[in-house]
Coordinates of C-alpha atoms and ligand atoms in Angstrom, one line a residue:
X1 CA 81.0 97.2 -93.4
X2 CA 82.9 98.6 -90.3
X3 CA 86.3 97.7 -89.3
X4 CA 86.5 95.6 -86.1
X5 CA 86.6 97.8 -83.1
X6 CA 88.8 97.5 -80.1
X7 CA 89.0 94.8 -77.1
X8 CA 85.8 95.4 -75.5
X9 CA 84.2 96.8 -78.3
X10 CA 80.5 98.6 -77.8
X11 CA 77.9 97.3 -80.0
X12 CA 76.9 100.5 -80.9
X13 CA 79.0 101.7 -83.9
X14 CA 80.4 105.1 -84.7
X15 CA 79.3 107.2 -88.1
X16 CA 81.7 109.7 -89.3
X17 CA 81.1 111.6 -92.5
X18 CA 84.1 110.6 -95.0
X19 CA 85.5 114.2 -95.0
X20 CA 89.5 114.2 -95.5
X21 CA 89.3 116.7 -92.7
X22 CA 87.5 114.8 -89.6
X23 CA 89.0 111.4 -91.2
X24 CA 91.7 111.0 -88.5
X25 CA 89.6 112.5 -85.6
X26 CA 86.9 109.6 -86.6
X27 CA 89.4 107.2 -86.6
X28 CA 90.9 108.0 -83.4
X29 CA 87.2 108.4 -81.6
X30 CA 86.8 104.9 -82.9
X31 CA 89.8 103.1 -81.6
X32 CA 89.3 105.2 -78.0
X33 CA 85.6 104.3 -78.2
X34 CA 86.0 100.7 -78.9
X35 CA 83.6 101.5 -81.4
X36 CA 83.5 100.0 -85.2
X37 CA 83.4 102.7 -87.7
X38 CA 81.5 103.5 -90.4
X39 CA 81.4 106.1 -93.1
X40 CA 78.6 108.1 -94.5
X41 CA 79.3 109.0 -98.2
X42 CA 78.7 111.5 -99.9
X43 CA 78.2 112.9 -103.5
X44 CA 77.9 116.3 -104.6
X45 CA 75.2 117.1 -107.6
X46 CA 76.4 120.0 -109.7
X47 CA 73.5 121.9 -108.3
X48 CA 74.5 121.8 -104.8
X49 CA 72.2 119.3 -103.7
X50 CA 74.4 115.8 -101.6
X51 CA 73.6 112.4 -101.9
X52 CA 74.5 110.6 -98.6
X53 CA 74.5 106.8 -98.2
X54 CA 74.8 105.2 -94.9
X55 CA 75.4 101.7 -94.0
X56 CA 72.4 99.8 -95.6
X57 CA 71.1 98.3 -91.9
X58 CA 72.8 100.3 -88.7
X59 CA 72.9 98.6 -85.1
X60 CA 70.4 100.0 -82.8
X61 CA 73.0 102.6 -81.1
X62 CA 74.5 105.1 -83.7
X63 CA 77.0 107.4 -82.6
X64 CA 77.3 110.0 -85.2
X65 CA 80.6 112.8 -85.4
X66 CA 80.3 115.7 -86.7
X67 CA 82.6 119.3 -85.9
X68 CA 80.4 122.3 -87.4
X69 CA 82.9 124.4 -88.2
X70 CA 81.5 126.4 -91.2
X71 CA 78.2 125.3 -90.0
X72 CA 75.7 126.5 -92.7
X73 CA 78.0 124.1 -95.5
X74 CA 77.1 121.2 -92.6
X75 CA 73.8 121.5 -91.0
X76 CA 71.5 120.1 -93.9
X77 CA 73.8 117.0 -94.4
X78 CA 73.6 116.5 -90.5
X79 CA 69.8 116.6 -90.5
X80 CA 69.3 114.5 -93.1
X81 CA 72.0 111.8 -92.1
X82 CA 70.5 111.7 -88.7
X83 CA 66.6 110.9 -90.1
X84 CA 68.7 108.3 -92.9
X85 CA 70.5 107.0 -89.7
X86 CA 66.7 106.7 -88.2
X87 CA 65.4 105.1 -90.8
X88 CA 68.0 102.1 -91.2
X89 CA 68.0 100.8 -87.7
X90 CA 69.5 103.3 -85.1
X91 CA 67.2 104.0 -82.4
X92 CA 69.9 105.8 -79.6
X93 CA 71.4 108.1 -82.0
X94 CA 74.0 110.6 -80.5
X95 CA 76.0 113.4 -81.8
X96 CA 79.6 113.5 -81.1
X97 CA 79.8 117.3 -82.3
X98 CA 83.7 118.4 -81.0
X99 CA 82.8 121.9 -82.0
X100 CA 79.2 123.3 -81.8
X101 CA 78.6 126.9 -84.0
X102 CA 76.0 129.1 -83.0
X103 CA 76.3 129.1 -79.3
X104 CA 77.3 133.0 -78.6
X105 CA 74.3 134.1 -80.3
X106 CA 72.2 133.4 -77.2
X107 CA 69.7 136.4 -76.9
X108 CA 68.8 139.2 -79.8
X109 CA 71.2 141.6 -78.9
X110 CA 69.0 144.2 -81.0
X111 CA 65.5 144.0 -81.5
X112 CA 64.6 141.6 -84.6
X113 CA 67.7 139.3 -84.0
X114 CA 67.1 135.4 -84.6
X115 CA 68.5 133.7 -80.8
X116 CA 70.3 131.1 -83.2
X117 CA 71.4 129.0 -80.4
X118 CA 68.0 128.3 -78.8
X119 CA 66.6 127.1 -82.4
X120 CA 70.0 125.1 -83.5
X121 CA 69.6 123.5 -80.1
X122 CA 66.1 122.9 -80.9
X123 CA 66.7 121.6 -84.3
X124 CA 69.2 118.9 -83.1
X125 CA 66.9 118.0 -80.0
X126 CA 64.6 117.0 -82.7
X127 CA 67.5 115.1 -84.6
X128 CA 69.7 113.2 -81.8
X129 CA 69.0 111.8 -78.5
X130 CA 71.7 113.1 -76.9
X131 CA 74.5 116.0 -78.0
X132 CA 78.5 115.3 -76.5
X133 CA 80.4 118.6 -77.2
X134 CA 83.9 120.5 -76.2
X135 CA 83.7 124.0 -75.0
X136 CA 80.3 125.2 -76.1
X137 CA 79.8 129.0 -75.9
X138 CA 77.5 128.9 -73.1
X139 CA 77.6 132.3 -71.5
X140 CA 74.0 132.8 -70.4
X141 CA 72.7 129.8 -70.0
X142 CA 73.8 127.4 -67.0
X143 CA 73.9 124.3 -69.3
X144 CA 73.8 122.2 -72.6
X145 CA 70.4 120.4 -71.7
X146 CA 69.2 123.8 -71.3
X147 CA 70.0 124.5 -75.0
X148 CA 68.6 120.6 -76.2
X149 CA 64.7 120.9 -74.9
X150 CA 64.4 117.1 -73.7
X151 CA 67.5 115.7 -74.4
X152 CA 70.6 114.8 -72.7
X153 CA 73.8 117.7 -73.7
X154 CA 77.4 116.7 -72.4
X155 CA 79.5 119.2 -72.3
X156 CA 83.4 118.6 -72.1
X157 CA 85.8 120.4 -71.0
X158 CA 89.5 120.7 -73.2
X159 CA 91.2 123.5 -70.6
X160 CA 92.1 120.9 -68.3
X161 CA 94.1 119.4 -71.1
X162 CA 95.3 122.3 -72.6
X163 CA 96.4 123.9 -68.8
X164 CA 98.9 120.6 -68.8
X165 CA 99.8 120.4 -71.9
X166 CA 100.9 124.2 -71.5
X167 CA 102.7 123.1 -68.2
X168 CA 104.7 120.8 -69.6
X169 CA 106.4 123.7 -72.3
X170 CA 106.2 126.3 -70.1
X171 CA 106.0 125.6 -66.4
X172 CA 106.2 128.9 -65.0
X173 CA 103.3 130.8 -67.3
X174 CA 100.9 132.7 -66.1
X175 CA 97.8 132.2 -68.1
X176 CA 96.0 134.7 -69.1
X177 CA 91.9 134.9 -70.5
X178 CA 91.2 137.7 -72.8
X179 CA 87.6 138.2 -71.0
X180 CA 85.2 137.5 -68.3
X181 CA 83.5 135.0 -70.6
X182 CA 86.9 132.8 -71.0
X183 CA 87.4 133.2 -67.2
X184 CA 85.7 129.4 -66.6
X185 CA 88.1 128.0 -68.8
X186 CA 91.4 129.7 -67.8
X187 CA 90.7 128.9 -64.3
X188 CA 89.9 125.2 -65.2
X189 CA 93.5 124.8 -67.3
X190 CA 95.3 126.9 -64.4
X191 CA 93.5 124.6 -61.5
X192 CA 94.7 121.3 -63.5
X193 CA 98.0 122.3 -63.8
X194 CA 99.1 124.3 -61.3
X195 CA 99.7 127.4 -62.6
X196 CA 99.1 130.9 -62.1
X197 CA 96.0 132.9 -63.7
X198 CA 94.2 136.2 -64.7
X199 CA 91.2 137.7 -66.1
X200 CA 91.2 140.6 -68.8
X201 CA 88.4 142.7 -69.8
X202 CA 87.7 142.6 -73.4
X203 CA 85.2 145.4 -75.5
X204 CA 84.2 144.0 -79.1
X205 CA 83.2 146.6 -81.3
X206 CA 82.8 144.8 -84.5
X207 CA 84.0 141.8 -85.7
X208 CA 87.6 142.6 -86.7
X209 CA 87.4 145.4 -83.9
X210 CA 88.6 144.1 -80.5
X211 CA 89.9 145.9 -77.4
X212 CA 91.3 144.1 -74.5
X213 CA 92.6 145.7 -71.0
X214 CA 94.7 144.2 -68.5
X215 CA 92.6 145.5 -65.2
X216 CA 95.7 145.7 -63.3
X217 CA 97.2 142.3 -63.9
X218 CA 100.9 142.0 -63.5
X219 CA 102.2 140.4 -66.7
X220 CA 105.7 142.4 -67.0
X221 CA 109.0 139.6 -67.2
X222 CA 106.0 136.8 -67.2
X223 CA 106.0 134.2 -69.6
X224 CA 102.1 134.6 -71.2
X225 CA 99.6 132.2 -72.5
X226 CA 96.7 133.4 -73.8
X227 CA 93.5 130.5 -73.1
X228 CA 90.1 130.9 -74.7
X229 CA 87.8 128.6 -75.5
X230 CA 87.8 129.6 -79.5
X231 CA 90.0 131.5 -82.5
X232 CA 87.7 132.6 -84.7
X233 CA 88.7 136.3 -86.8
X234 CA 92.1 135.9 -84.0
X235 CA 91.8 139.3 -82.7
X236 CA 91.2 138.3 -79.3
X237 CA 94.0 136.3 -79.2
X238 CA 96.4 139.5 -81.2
X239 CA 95.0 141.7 -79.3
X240 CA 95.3 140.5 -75.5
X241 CA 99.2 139.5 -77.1
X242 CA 100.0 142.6 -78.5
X243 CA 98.6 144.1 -74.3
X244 CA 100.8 141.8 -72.8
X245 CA 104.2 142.4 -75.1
X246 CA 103.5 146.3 -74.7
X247 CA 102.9 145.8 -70.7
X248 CA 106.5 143.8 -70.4
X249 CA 105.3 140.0 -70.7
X250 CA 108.8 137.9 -71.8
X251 CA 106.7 135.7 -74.5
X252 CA 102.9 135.3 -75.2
X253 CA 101.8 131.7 -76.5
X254 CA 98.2 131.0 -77.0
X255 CA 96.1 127.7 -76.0
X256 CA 92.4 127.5 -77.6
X257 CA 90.1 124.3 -77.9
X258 CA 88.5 125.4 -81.2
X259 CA 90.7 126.3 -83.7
X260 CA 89.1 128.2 -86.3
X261 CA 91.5 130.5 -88.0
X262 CA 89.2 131.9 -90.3
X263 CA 90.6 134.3 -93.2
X264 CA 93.3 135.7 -92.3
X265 CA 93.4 135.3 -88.5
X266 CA 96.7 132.6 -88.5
X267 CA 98.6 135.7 -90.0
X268 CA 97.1 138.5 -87.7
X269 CA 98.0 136.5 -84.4
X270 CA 101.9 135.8 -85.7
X271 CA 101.6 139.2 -86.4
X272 CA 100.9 140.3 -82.7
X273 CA 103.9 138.5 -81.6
X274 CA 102.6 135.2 -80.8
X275 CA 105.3 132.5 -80.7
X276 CA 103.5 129.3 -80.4
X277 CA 99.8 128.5 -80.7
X278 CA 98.1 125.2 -79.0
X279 CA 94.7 124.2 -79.6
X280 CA 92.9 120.8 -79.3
X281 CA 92.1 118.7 -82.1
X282 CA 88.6 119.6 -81.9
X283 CA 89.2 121.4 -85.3
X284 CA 91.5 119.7 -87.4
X285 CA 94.4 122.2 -87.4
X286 CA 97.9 122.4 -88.0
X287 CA 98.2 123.6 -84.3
X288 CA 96.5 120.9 -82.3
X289 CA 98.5 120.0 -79.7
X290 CA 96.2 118.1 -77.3
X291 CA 93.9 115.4 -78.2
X292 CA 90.2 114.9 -77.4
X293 CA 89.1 111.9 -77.9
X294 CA 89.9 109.9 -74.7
X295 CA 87.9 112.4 -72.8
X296 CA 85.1 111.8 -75.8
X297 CA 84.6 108.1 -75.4
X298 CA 85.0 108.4 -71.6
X299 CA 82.1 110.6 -71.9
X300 CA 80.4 107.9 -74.6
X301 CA 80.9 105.0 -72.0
X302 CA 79.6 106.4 -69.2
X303 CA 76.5 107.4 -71.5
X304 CA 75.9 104.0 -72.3
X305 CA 76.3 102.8 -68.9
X306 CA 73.9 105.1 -67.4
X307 CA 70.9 103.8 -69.9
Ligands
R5P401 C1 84.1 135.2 -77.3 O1 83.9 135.8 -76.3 C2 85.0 134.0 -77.4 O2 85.3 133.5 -76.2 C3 86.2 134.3 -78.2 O3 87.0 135.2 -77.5 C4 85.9 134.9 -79.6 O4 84.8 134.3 -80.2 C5 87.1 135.0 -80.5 O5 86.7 135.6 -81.6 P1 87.8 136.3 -82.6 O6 88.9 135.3 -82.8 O7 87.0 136.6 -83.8 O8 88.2 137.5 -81.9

């Protein structure tokens, strides 16, 4: 059974999937949501196949959460707890999904390339009734419904938090986006807070093999951060620090919403010179700074009120 939820608790409950790592984001989502949670289980055969058990009868609106970082490990369980979910009473079933994977492979960028996006967003369309994310990778398409054919996608924003988070440990930075593609979000964390911005260009060559150029922005005696949306390989990030350090910039800090930190990336950016690194808790990571699940049940509620 669920524990209570909060004064003025929704009927609908929230799933989480009982993973050490997204434990204290569920729990979090659940107090902010009002929502009582529940956990699906899971068992691991030795051949790789899961066992997940839900909740033997689930209220008729199922929130479900589920980050897919290292996606491929995730997608199958998702799908399946979703029809499970289905089949034992929810009939509004939304996915709280704080980071969404394969949403910068939006076109075939060679001939014979699979537009993962379009068919991800398809698969979940067929799964969920609605998809609330953080930051999605949207580059060439205008918006998340656009990705969910016939369902409802809300997608959040973090950079406002992150821009005043960052202006409360550095007041005077000047924050800086490593490419055109993170201009949206470095303007929405400089607007919030008050704070000065600018745009690099960035050429990606291969997927350690990132070059980033200032195109004429002042940085020299500033105190830097670095804002993008995600840290994946950290190269960006190393890279547009390393620019700023060799073009005069006093400190370079970094502020991302997804914190990925794959491999060796964590080393690579303390490497470049970085001195602090703030990211959301989108990812569970030793460097989230801000929290996202206000802005997440905010999002739930009005949801709920709009049906
Ligand atoms: C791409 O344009 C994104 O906004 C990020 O800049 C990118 O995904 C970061 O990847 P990495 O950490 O591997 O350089």
């Amino acid at each position: 059974m669920p524990g209570a939820g909060g004064a003025g608790a929704a009927a609908g409950w929230l799933l989480a999937f009982d993973d050490v790592q997204e434990r204290p984001l569920a729990e979090a989502l659940a107090r902010a949501a009002g929502r009582p949670l529940a956990w699906v289980r899971r068992h691991r055969f030795p051949d790789g196949e899961t066992r997940l058990t839900l909740p033997p009868a689930l209220p008729a609106d199922v929130v479900l959460l589920r980050g897919l970082q290292d996606p491929n490990a995730k997608l199958t369980e998702l799908l399946l707890a979703a029809a499970g979910a289905r089949e034992l009473g929810a009939t509004h079933l939304t996915l709280v999904c704080p980071y969404l994977a394969y949403m910068r492979q939006d076109i075939a960028f060679t001939p014979g390339e699979v537009v993962s996006q379009r068919h991800l967003g398809a698969l979940l369309a067929q799964s969920f009734d609605a998809v609330v994310t953080v930051d999605p990778h949207l580059h060439r398409v205008a918006s998340l419904d656009e990705v969910l054919p016939g369902r409802r996608g809300v997608a959040l924003s973090a950079a406002p938090l992150l821009g005043r988070f960052v202006a409360t440990r550095q007041p005077d930075a000047l924050l800086l986006a490593p490419d055109d593609e993170a201009g949206r979000w470095v303007r929405a964390a400089a607007e919030a807070a008050g704070l000065a911005h600018a745009v690099c260009v960035k050429q990606r060559r291969g997927d350690r093999d990132v070059e980033v150029a200032l195109q004429g922005a002042s940085v020299a005696g500033r105190a830097v951060v670095v804002v993008d949306d995600v840290a994946s390989t950290g190269r960006t990030l190393a890279a547009a620090a390393r620019l700023a350090l060799g073009a005069g910039a006093l400190s370079v800090d970094v502020a991302v919403t997804h914190a990925l930190f794959v491999g060796d990336a964590w080393e690579h950016v303390q490497a470049a010179g970085v001195r602090h690194v703030w990211s959301s808790d989108c990812v569970p990571h030793p460097s989230n700074a801000v929290g996202v699940t206000g802005l997440i049940a905010t999002a739930l509620a009005a949801s709920s009120a709009a049906r």
